[in-house]
PDB file of C-alpha atoms in Angstrom:
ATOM      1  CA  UNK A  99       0.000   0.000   0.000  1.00 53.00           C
ATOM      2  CA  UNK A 100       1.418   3.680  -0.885  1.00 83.00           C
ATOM      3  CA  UNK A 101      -0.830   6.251   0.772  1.00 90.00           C
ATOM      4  CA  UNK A 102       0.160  10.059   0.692  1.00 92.00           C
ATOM      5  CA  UNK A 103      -1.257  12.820   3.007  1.00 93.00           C
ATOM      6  CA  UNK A 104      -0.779  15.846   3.085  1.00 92.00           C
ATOM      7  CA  UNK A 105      -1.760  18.937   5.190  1.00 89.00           C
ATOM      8  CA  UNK A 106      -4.534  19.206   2.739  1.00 89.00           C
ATOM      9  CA  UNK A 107      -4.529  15.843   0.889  1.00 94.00           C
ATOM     10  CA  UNK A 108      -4.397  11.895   0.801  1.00 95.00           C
ATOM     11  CA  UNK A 109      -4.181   9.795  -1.591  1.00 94.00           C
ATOM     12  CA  UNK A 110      -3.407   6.321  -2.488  1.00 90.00           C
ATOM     13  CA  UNK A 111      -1.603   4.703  -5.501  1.00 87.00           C
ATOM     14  CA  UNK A 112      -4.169   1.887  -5.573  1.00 84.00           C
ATOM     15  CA  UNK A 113      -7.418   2.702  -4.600  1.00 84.00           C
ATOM     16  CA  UNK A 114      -8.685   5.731  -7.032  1.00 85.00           C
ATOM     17  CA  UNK A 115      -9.879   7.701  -4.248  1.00 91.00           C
ATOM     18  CA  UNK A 116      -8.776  11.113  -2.147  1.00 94.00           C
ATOM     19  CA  UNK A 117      -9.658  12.452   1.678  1.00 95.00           C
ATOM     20  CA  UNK A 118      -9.658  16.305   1.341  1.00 92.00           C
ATOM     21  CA  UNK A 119      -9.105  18.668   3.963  1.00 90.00           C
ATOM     22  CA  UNK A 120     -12.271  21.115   3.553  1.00 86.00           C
ATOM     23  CA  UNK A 121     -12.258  22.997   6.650  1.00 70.00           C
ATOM     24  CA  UNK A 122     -10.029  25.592   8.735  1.00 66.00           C
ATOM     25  CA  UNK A 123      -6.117  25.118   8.599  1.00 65.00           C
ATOM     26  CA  UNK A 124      -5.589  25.469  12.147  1.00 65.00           C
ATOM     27  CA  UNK A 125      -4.018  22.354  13.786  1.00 56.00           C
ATOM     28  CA  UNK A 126      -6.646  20.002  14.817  1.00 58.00           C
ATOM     29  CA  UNK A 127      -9.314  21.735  13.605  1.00 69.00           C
ATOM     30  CA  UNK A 128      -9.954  20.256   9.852  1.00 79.00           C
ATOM     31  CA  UNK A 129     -12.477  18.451   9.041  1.00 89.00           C
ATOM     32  CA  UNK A 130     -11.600  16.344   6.055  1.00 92.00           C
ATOM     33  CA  UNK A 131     -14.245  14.663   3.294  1.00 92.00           C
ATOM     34  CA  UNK A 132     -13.408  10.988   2.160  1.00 95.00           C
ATOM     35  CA  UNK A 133     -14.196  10.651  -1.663  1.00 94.00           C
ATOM     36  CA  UNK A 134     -16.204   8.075  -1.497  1.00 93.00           C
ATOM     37  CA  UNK A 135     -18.618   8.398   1.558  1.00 94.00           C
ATOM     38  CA  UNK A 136     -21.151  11.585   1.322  1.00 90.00           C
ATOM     39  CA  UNK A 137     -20.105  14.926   1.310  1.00 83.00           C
ATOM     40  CA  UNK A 138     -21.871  15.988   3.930  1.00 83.00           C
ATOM     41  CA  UNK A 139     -19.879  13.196   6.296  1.00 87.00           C
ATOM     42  CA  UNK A 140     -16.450  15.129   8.078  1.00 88.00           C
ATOM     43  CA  UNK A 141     -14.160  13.043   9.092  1.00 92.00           C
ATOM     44  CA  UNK A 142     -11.248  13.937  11.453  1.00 92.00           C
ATOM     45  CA  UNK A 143      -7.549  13.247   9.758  1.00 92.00           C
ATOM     46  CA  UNK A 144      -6.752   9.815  11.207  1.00 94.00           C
ATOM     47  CA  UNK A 145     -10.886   8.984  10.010  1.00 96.00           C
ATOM     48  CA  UNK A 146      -9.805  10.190   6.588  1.00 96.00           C
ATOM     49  CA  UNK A 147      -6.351   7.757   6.794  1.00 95.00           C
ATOM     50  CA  UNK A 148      -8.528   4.636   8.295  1.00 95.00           C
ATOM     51  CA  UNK A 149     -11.081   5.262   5.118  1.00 95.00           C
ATOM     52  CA  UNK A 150      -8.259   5.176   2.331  1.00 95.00           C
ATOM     53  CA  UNK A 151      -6.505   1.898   4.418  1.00 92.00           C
ATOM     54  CA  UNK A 152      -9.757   0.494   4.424  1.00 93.00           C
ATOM     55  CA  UNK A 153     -10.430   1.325   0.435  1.00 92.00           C
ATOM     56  CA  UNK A 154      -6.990  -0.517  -0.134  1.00 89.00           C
ATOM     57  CA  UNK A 155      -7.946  -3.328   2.033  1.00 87.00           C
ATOM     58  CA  UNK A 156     -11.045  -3.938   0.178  1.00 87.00           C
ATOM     59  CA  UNK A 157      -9.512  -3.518  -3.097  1.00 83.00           C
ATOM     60  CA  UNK A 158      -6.282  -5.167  -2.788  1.00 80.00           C
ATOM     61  CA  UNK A 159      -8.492  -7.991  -1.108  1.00 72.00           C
ATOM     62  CA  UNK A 160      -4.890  -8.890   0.827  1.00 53.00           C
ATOM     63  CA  UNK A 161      -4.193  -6.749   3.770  1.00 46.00           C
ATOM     64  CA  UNK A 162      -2.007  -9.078   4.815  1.00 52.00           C
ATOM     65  CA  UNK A 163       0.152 -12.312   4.239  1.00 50.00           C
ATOM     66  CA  UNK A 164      -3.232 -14.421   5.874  1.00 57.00           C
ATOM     67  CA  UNK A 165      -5.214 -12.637   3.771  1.00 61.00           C
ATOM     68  CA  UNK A 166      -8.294 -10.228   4.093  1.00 68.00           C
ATOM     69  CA  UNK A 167      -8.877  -9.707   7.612  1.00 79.00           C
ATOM     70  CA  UNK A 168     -12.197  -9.211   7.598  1.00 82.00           C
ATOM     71  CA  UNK A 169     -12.481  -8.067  11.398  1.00 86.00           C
ATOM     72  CA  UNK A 170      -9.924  -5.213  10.987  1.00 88.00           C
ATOM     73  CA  UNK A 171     -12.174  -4.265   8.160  1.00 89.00           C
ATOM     74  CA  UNK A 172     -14.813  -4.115  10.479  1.00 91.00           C
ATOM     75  CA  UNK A 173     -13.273  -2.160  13.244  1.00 92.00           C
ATOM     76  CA  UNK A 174     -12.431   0.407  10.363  1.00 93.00           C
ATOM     77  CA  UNK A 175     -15.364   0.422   9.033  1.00 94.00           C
ATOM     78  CA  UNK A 176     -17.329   0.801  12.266  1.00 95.00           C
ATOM     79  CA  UNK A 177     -14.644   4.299  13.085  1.00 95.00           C
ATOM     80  CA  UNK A 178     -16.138   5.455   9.898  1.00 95.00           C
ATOM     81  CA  UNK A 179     -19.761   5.058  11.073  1.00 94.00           C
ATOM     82  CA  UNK A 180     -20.369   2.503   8.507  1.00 94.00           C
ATOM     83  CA  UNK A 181     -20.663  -0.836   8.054  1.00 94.00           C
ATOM     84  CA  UNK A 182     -18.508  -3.111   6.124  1.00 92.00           C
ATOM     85  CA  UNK A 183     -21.292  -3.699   3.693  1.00 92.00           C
ATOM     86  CA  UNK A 184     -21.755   0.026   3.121  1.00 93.00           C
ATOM     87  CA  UNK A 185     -18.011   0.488   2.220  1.00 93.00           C
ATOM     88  CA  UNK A 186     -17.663  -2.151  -0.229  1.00 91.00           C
ATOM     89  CA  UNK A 187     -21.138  -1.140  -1.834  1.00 90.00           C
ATOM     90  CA  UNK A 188     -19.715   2.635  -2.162  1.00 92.00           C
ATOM     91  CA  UNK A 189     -16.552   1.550  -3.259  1.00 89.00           C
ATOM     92  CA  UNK A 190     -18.296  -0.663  -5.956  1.00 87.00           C
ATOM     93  CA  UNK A 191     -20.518   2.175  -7.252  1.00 87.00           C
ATOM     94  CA  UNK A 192     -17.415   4.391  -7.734  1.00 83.00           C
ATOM     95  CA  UNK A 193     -15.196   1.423  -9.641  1.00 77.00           C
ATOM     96  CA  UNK A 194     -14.542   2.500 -13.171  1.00 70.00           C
ATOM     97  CA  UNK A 195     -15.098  -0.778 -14.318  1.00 63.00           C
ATOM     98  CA  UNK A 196     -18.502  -1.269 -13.038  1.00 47.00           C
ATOM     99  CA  UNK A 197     -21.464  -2.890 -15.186  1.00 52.00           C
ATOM    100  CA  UNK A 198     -24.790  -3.214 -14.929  1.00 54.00           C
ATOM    101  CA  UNK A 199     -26.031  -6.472 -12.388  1.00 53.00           C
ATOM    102  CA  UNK A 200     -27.496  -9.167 -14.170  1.00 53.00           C
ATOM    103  CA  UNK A 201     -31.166  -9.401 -12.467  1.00 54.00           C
ATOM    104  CA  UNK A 202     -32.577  -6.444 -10.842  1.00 54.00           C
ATOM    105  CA  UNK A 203     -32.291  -5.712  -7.178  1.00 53.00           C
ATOM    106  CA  UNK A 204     -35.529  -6.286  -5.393  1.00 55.00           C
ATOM    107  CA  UNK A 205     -37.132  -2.432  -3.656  1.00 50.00           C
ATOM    108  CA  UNK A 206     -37.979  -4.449  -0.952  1.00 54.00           C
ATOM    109  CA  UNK A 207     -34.260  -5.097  -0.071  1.00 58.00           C
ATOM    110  CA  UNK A 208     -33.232  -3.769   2.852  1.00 60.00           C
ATOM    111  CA  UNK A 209     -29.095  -3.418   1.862  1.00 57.00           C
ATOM    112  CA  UNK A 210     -30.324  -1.157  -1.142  1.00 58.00           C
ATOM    113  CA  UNK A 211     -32.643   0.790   0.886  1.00 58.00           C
ATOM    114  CA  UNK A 212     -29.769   0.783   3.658  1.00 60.00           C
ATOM    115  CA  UNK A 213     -27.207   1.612   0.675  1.00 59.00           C
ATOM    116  CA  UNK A 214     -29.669   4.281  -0.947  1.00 57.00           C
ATOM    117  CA  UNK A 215     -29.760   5.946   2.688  1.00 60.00           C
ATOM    118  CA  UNK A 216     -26.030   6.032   3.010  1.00 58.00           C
ATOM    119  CA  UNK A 217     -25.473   7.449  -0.208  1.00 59.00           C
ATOM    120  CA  UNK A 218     -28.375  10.305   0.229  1.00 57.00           C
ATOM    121  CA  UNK A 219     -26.774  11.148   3.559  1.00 57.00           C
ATOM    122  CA  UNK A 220     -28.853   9.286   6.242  1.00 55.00           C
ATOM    123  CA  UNK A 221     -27.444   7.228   8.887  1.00 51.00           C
ATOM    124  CA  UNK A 222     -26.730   3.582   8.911  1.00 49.00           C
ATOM    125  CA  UNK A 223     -27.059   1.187  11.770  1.00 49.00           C
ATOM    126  CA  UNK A 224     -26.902  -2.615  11.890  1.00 50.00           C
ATOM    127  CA  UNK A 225     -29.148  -4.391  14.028  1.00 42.00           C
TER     128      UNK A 225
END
């Protein structure tokens, strides 16, 4: 993994997404926006950093020699008030090489009403 931050930036060299520092410059006082989570969610920096690990984790699928740990996922999923599921739905909407599923999604689904809520800015909790 080869994540850059900045004062203002981070980025990774894997996963094609940014955190964004969009609030005062004062030390501990930014509020940073993760490029894949709604805009209206701030993050604090080290939120930001666990959300681009997280984006590599899911997309590299291999954290770690053992493989994907799928309870560190959680954990860093669960810092970004989100669940695992959310993440890797975002993250799937967002990959360049999406195409269109092969049978519908059901309405009556609750993980794409729970996804649709995430992405229009609503809360997500798991039962």
């Amino acid at each position: 993994m080869a994540i850059r931050a900045t004062d203002w930036l981070i980025t990774s060299d894997i996963a094609h997404e940014a955190a964004f520092r969009v609030d005062l410059p004062e030390a501990d006082r930014g509020k940073w926006v993760l490029s894949y989570l709604p805009t209206n969610r701030r993050l604090t920096r080290n939120q930001a950093l666990t959300g681009m690990v997280l984006a590599e984790m899911i997309l590299l699928d291999q954290p770690h020699p053992a493989g994907f740990d799928q309870e560190i996922a959680h954990v860093h999923a669960m810092e970004l008030g989100c669940t695992l599921h959310d993440i890797m739905i975002l993250l799937a909407l967002r990959a360049p090489e999406a195409s269109e599923p092969d049978a519908p999604c059901e309405l009556s689904d609750d993980r794409l009403r729970s996804t649709w809520a995430l992405i229009h800015g609503a809360s997500s909790f798991a039962a």
